[in-house]
Short mmCIF file of C-alpha atoms (C1' of nucleotides) in Angstrom, two decimals:
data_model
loop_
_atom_site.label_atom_id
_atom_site.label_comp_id
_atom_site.label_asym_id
_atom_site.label_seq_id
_atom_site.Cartn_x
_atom_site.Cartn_y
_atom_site.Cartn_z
CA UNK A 21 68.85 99.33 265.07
CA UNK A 22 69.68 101.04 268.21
CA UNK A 23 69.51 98.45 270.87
CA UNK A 24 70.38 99.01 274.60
CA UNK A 25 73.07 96.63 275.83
CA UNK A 26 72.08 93.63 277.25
CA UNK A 27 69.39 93.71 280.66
CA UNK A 28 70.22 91.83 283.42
CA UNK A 29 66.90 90.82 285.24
CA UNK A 30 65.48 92.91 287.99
CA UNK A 31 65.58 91.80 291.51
CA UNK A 32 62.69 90.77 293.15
CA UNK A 33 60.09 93.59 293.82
CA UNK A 34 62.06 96.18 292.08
CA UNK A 35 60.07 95.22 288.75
CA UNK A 36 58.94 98.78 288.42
CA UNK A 37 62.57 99.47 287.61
CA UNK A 38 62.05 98.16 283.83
CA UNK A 39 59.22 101.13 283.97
CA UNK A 40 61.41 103.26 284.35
CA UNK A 41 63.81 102.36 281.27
CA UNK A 42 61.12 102.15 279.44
CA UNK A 43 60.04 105.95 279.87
CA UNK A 44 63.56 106.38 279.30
CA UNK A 45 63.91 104.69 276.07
CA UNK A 46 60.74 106.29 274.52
CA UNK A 47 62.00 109.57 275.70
CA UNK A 48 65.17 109.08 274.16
CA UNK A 49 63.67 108.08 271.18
CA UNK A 50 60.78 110.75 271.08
CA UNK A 51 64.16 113.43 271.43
CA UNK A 52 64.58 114.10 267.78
CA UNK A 53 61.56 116.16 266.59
CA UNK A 54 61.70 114.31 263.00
CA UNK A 55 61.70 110.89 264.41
CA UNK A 56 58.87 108.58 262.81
CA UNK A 57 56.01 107.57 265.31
CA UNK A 58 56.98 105.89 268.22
CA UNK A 59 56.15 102.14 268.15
CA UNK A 60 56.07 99.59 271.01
CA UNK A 61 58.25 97.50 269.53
CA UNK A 62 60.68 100.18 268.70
CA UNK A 63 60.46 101.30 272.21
CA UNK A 64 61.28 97.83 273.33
CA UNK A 65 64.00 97.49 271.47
CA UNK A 66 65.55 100.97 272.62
CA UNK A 67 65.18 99.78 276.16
CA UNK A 68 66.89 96.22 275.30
CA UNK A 69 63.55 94.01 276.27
CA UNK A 70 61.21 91.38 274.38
CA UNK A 71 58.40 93.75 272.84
CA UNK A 72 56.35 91.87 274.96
CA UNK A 73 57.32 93.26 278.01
CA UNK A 74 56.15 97.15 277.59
CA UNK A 75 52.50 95.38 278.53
CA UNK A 76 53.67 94.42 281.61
CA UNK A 77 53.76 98.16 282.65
CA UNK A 78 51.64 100.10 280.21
CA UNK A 79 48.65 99.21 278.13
CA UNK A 80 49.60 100.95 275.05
CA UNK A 81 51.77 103.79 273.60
CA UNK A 82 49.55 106.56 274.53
CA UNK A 83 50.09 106.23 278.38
CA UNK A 84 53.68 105.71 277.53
CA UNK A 85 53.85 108.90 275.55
CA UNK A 86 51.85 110.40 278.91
CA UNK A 87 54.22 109.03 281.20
CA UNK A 88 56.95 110.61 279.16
CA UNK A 89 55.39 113.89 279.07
CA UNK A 90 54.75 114.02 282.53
CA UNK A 91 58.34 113.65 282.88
CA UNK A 92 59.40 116.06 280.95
CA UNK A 93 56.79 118.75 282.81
CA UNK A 94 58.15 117.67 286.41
CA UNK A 95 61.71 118.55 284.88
CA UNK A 96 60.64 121.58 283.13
CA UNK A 97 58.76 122.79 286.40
CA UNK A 98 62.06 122.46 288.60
CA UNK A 99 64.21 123.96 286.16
CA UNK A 100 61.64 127.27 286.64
CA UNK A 101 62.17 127.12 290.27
CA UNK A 102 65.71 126.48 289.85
CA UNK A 103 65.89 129.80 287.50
CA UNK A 104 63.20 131.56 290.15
CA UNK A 105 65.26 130.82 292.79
CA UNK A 106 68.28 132.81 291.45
CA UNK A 107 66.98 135.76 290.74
CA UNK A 108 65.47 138.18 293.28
CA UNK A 109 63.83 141.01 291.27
CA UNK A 110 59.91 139.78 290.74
CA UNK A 111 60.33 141.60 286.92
CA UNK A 112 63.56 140.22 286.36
CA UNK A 113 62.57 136.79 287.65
CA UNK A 114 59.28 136.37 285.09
CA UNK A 115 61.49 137.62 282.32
CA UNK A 116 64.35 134.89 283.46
CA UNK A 117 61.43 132.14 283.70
CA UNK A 118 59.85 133.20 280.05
CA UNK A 119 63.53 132.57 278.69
CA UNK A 120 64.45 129.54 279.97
CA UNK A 121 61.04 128.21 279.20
CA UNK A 122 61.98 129.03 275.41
CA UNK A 123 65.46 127.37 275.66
CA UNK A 124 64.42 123.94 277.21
CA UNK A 125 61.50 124.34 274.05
CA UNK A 126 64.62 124.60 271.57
CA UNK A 127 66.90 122.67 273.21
CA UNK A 128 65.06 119.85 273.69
CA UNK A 129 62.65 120.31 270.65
CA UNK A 130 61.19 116.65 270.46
CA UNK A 131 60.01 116.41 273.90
CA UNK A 132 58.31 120.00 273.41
CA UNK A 133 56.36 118.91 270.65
CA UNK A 134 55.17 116.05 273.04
CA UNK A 135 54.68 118.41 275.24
CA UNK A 136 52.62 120.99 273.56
CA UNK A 137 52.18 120.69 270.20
CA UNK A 138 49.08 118.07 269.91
CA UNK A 139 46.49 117.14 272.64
CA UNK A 140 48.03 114.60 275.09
CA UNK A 141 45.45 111.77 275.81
CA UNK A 142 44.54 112.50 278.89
CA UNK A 143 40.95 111.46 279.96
CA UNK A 144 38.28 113.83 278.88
CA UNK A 145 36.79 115.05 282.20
CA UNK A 146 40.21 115.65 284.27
CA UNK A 147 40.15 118.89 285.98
CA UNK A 148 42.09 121.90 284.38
CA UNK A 149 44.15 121.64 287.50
CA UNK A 150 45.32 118.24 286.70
CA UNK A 151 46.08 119.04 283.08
CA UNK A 152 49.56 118.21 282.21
CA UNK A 153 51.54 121.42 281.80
CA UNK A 154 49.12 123.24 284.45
CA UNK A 155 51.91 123.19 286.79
CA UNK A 156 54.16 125.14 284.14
CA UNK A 157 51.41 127.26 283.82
CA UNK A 158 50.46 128.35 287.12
CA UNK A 159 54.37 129.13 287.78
CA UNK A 160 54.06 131.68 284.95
CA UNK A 161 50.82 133.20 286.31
CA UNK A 162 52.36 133.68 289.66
CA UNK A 163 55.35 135.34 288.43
CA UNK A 164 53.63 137.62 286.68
CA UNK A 165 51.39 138.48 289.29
CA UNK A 166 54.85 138.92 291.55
CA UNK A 167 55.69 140.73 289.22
CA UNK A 168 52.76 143.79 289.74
CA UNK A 169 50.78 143.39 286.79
CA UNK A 170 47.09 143.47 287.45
CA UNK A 171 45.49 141.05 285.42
CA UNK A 172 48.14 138.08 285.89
CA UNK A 173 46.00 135.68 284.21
CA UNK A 174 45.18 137.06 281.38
CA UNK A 175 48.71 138.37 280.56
CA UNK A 176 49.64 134.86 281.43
CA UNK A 177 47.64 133.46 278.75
CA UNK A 178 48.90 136.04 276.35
CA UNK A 179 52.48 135.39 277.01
CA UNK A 180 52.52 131.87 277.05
CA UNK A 181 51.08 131.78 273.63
CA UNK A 182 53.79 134.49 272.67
CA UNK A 183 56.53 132.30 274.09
CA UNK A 184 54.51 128.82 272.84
CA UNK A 185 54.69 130.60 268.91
CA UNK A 186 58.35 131.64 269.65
CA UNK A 187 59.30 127.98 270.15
CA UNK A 188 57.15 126.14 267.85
CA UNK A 189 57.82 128.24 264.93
CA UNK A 190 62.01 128.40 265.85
CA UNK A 191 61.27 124.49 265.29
CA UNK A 192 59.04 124.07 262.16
CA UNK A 193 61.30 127.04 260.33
CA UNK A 194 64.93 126.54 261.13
CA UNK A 195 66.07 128.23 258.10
CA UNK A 196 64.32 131.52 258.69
CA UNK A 197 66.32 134.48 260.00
CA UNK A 198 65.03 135.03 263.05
CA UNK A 199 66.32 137.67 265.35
CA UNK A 200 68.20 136.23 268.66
CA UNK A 201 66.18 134.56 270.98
CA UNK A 202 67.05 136.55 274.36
CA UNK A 203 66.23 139.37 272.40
CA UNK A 204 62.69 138.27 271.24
CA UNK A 205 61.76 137.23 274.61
CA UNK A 206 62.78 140.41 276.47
CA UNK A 207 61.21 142.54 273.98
CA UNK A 208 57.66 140.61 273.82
CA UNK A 209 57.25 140.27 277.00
CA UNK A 210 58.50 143.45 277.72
CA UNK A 211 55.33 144.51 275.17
CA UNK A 212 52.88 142.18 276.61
CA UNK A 213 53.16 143.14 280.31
CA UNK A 214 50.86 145.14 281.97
CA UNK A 215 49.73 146.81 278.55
CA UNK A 216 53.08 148.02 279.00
CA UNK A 217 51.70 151.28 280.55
CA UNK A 218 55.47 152.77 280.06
CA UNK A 219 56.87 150.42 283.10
CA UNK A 220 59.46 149.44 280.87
CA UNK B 16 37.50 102.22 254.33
CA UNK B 17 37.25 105.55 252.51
CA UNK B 18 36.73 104.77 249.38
CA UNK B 19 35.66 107.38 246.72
CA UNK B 20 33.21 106.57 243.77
CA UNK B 21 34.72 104.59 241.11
CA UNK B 22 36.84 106.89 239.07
CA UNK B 23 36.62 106.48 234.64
CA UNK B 24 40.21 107.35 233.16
CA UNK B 25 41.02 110.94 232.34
CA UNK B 26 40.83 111.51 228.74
CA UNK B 27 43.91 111.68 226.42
CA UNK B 28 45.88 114.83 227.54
CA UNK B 29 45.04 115.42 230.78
CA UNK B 30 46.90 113.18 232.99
CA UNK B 31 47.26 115.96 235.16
CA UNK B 32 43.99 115.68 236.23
CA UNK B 33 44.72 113.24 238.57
CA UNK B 34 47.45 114.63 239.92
CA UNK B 35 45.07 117.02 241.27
CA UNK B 36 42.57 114.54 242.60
CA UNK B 37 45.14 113.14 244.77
CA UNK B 38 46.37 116.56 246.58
CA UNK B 39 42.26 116.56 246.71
CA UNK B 40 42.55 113.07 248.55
CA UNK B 41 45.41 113.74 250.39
CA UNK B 42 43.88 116.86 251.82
CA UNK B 43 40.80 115.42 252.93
CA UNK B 44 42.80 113.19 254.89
CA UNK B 45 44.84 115.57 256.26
CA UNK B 46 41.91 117.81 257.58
CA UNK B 47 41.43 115.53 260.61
CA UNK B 48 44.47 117.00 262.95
CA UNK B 49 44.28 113.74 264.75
CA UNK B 50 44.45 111.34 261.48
CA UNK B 51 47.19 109.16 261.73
CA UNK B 52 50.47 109.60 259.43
CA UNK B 53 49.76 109.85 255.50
CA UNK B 54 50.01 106.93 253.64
CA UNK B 55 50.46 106.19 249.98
CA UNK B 56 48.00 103.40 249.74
CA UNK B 57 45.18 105.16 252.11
CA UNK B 58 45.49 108.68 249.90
CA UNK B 59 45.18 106.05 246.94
CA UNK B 60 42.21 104.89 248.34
CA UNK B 61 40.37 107.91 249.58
CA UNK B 62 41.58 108.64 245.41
CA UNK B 63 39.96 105.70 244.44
CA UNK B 64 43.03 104.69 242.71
CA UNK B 65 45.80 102.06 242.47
CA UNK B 66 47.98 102.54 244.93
CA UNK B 67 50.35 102.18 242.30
CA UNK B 68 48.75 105.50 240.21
CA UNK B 69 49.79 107.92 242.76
CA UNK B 70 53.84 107.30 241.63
CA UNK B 71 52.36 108.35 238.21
CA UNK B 72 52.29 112.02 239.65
CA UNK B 73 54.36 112.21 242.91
CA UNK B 74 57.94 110.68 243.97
CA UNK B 75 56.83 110.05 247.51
CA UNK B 76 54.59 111.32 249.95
CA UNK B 77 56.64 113.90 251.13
CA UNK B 78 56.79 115.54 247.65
CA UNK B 79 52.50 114.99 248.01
CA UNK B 80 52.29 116.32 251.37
CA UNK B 81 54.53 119.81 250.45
CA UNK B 82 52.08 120.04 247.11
CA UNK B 83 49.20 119.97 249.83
CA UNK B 84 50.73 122.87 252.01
CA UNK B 85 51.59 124.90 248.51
CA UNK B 86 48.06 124.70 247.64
CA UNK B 87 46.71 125.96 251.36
CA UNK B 88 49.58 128.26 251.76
CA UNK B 89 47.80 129.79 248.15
CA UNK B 90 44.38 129.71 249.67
CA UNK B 91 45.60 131.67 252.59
CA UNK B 92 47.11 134.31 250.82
CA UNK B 93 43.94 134.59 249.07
CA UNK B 94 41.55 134.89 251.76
CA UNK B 95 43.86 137.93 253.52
CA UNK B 96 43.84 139.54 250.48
CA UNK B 97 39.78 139.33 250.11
CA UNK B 98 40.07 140.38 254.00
CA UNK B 99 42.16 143.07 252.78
CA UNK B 100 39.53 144.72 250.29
CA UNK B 101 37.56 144.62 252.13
CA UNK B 102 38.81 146.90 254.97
CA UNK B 103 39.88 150.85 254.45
CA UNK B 104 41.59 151.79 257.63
CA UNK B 105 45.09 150.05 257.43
CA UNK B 106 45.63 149.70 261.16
CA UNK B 107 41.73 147.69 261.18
CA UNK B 108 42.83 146.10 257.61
CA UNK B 109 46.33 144.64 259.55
CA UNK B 110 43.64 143.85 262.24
CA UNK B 111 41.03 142.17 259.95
CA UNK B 112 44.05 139.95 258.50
CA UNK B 113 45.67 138.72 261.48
CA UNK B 114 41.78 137.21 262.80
CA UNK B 115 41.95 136.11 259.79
CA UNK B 116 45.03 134.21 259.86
CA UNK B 117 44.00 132.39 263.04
CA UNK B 118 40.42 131.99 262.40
CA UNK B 119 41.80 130.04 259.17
CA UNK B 120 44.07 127.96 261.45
CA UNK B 121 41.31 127.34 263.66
CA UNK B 122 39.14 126.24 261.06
CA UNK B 123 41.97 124.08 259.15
CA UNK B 124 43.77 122.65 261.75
CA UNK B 125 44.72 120.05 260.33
CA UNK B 126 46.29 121.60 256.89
CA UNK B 127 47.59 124.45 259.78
CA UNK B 128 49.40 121.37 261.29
CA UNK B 129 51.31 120.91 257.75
CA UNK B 130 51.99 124.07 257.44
CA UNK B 131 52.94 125.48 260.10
CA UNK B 132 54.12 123.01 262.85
CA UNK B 133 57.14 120.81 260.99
CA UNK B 134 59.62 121.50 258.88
CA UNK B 135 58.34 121.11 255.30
CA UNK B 136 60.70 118.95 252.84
CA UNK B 137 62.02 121.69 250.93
CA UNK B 138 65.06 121.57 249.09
CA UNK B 139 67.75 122.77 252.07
CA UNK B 140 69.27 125.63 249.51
CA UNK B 141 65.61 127.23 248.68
CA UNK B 142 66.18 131.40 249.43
CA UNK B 143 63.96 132.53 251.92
CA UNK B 144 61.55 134.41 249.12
CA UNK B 145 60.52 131.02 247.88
CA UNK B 146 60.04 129.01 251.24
CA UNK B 147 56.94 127.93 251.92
CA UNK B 148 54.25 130.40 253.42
CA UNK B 149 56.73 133.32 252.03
CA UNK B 150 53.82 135.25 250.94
CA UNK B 151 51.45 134.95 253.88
CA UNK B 152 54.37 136.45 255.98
CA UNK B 153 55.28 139.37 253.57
CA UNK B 154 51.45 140.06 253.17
CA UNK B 155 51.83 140.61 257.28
CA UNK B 156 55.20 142.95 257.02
CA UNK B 157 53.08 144.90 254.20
CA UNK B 158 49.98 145.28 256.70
CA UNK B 159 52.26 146.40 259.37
CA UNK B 160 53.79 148.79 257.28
CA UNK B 161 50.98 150.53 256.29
CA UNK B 162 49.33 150.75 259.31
CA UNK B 163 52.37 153.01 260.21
CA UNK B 164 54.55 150.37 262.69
CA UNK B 165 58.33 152.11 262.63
CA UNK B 166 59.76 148.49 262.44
CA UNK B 167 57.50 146.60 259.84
CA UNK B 168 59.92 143.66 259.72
CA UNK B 169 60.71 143.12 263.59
CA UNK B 170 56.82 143.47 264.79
CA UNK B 171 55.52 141.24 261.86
CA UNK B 172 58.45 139.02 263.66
CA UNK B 173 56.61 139.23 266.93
CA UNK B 174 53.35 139.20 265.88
CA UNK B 175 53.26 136.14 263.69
CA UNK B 176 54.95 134.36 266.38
CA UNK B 177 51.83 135.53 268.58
CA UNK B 178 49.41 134.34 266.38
CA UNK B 179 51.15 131.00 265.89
CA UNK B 180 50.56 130.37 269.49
CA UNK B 181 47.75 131.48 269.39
CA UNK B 182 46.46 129.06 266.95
CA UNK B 183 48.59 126.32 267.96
CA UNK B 184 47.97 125.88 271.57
CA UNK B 185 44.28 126.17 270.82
CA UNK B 186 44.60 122.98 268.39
CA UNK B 187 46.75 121.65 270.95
CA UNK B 188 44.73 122.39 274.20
CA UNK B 189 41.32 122.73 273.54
CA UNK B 190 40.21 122.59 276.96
CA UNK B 191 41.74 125.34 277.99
CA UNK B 192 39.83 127.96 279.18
CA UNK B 193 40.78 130.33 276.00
CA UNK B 194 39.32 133.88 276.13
CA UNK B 195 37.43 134.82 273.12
CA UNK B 196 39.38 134.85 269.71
CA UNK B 197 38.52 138.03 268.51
CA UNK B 198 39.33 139.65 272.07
CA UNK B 199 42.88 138.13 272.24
CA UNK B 200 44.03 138.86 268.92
CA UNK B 201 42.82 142.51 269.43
CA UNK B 202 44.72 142.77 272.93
CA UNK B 203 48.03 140.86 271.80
CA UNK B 204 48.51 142.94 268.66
CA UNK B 205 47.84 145.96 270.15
CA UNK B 206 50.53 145.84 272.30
CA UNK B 207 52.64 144.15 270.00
CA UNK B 208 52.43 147.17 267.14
CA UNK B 209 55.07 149.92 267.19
CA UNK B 210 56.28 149.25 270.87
CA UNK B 211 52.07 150.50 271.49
CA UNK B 212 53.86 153.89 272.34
CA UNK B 213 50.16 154.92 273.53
CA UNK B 214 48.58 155.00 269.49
CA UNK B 215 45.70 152.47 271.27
"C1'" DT C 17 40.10 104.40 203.64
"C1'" DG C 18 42.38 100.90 206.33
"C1'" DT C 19 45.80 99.29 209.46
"C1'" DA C 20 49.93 99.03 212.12
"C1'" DC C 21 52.15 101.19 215.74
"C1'" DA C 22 53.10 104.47 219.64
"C1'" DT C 23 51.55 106.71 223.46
"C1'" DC C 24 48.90 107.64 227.37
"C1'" DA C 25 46.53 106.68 231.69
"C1'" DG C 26 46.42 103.85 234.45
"C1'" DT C 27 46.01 98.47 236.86
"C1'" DG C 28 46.96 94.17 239.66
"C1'" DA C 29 49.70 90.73 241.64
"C1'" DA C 30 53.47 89.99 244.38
"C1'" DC C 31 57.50 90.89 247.53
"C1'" DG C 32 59.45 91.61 252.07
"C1'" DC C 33 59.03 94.35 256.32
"C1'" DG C 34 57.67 96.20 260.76
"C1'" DC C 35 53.87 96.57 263.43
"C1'" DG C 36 50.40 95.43 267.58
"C1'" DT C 37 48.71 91.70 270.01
"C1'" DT C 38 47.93 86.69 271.81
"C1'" DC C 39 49.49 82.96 274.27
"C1'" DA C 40 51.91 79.62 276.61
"C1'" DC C 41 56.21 79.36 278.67
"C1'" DT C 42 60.75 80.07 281.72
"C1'" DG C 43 63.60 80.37 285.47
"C1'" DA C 44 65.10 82.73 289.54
"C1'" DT C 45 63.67 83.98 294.19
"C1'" DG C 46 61.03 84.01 298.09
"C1'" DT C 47 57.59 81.57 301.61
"C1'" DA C 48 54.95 77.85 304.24
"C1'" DC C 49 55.23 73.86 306.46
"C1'" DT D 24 66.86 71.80 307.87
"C1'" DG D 25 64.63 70.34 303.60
"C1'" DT D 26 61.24 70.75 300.09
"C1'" DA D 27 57.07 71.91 297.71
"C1'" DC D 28 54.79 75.71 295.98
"C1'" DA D 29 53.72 80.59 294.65
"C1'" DT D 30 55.18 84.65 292.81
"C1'" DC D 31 57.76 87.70 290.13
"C1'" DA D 32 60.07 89.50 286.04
"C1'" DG D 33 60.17 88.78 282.17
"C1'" DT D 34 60.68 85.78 277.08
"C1'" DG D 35 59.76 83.86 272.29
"C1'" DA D 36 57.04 82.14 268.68
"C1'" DA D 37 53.27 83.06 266.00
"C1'" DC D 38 49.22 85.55 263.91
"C1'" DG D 39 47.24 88.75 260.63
"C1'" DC D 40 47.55 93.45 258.75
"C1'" DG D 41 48.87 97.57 256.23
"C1'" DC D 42 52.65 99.48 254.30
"C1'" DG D 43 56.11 101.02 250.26
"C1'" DT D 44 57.86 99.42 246.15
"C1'" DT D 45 58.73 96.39 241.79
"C1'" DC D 46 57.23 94.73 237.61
"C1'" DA D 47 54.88 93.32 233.76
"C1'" DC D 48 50.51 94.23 232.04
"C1'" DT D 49 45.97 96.46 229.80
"C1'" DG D 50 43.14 98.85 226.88
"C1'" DA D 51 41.65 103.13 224.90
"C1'" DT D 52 43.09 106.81 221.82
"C1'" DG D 53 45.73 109.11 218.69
"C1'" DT D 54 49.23 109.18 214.45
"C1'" DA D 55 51.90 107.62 210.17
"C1'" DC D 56 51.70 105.61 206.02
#
DNA sequence: TGTACATCAGTGAACGCGCGTTCACTGATGTAC
DNA sequence: TGTACATCAGTGAACGCGCGTTCACTGATGTAC
C-alpha cells in the first residue's frame, strides 16, 4: 500500500509533469530487484493518481518500463563522463569507467536488471545506434581505444560481458564469497586488455 | 490454452509420479525466456491437472520453480562431464566445457534464466557446498586445475563470471552484433587462464 | 471367501483479490466575441 | 467588461478475467478380520 501523498492538479500545459511522476513511481518501484511485476495500477497508485490516468501518457507498461530504462541509461551515461572527466590517464580512466559501471549495476540492482538483463521492447528494426544502452556502450569502446589497445571493439565486447557477468551474477548469488569487487574489475580487465601483451 | 492429453490416475504407490509430471510442466513453460511469471493454475494446466493436485506435491511455486533449476542444474553437470570424456588434453577439456556451458545457456535460455539470473529460494543458512549450481562451478575450479592455472579458485572466479555475460547479454540482446560463440569463448578464456603469462 | 474399512490419488466448486481496460464524466482555466 | 465555449488534466465506476487458496468430496485399490 505505498501511496504517494495527495496530487494537487497540474497547471495548465504543464500536463507532461504527471509523466514525469509516473516514470518516477515505476522506477521507484522497479528499484528492488525482487519486486513482483510492475502493474499499471500499482504504478498508479505509487505515483498517487486514478489508474486511469497512466493512459493519458503511455499506452501500456512496456513503454513505461522503456521510458524508465532510458532514464536510467541517460544517468548511467553522465555518471561515466562524470568519472571520465576526473581522471586523466586514458588506462586509468577505462579502468575507473569499468568500475563505476559495476557499482551503479550493484547499487542500484533493480534498475540494472531493467536495464540489461531481458530484451527491452524496443521496435524490431531500430538501428544498433539507437539501441538503448548503445550510448553506454560506445563510451566503453572509446575508452578503450584511448586507451591504446588495437582492436577497441572487440575488447569492448569482451569486457562488457566480463563486467555484465560480474554484476548479474553479484545479484542472482548474494551469498557466494566473492572476492572484492575493485579487485575483480582491475584484475579482468587488466587480463582482457590488449591480450594483455605484458602492458600491465 | 495448453492443455496436455487427459491424464488416468497413477496407480497405487506411485504418487510421485506426478510430482514429476509437473516439474515436466513447469519446465516446458519455463523454456520460453519471454513466458510470463509461473503460475500454479497454468503449470496445472499444461499438467493436465487440478489446479488443486499440484499442492499434493509442492508448497508453492517457489518450492516448484527451485525443483525445476535442481533438475537442470543436474542435467548440466551431466553434459560437462560427457564433454569431459570426451576430451584428453585438459587445457582443450576446460575449453570443451566452458562452450559447453554457454552453448547450454544459449540453447536453454529460459531454464538459464532460473538458474542463473535471480536469487533462487533457498533456505538463507544453506553452506555454500549445497547451493544451487554448486557442482557446475566446482566441475569449472577442477577443469582449471588440471589444465595447470596457479589459482584454480580465483580464475574459475573470473571465468564463470565471463561466461555468464556471455550468455546473458546474448539472451538479453540478441541483436547485437555478437562475434561468433566459439571465437569469443576461445579469446576470453585465454586471457583469463593463469594471468595468460604467454602459455597461448 | 466375503465384507467392512482405510488409504491413496486426486477432483470441483467456491471465495475474495488485483489486474487491464472501457466509458462517461468533472471541474478548473484559458479564449473568442 | 461579461459570458459562452473549448480545452486541459485528470477521475470513478464498472466489466470480465486469471489468480492462489479453502474445503468437502470421489472413487479405485489395498488390508484386516
Amino acid at each position: 500500500m505505498e501511496m504517494a501523498t495527495a496530487r494537487q492538479r497540474n497547471p495548465r500545459g504543464q500536463g507532461d509533469r504527471l509523466r514525469d511522476d509516473i516514470i518516477e513511481a515505476a522506477s521507484r518501484l522497479l528499484a528492488d530487484p525482487d519486486a513482483p511485476p510492475l502493474s499499471l495500477r500499482g504504478v498508479a497508485r505509487a505515483a498517487g493518481v486514478a489508474a486511469t490516468s497512466v493512459y493519458l501518457h503511455f499506452a501500456d507498461i512496456d513503454s513505461l518500463v522503456l521510458a524508465v530504462a532510458d532514464r536510467h541509461f541517460s544517468e548511467l551515461a553522465k555518471l561515466l563522463d562524470d568519472v571520465a572527466d576526473e581522471t586523466a590517464a586514458p588506462r586509468d580512466r577505462m579502468l575507473a569507467g569499468c568500475l563505476a559501471y559495476c557499482e551503479f549495476g550493484l547499487k542500484q540492482q533493480g534498475h540494472y536488471k531493467i536495464m540489461f538483463e531481458n530484451p527491452l521492447p524496443v521496435p524490431p528494426d531500430t538501428p544498433q545506434e539507437q539501441a538503448p544502452g548503445w550510448s553506454v556502450f560506445k563510451r566503453l569502446v572509446d575508452a578503450i581505444a584511448e586507451a591504446g589497445d588495437r582492436d577497441a571493439p572487440g575488447t569492448a565486447e569482451l569486457i562488457w560481458q566480463q563486467l555484465h557477468g560480474i554484476v548479474s551474477l553479484r545479484i542472482s548469488r548474494p551469498r557466494f564469497p566473492w572476492k572484492p569487487l575493485a579487485e575483480t574489475v582491475a584484475d579482468a580487465v587488466g587480463h582482457l586488455l590488449d591480450g594483455n601483451r605484458g602492458l600491465k
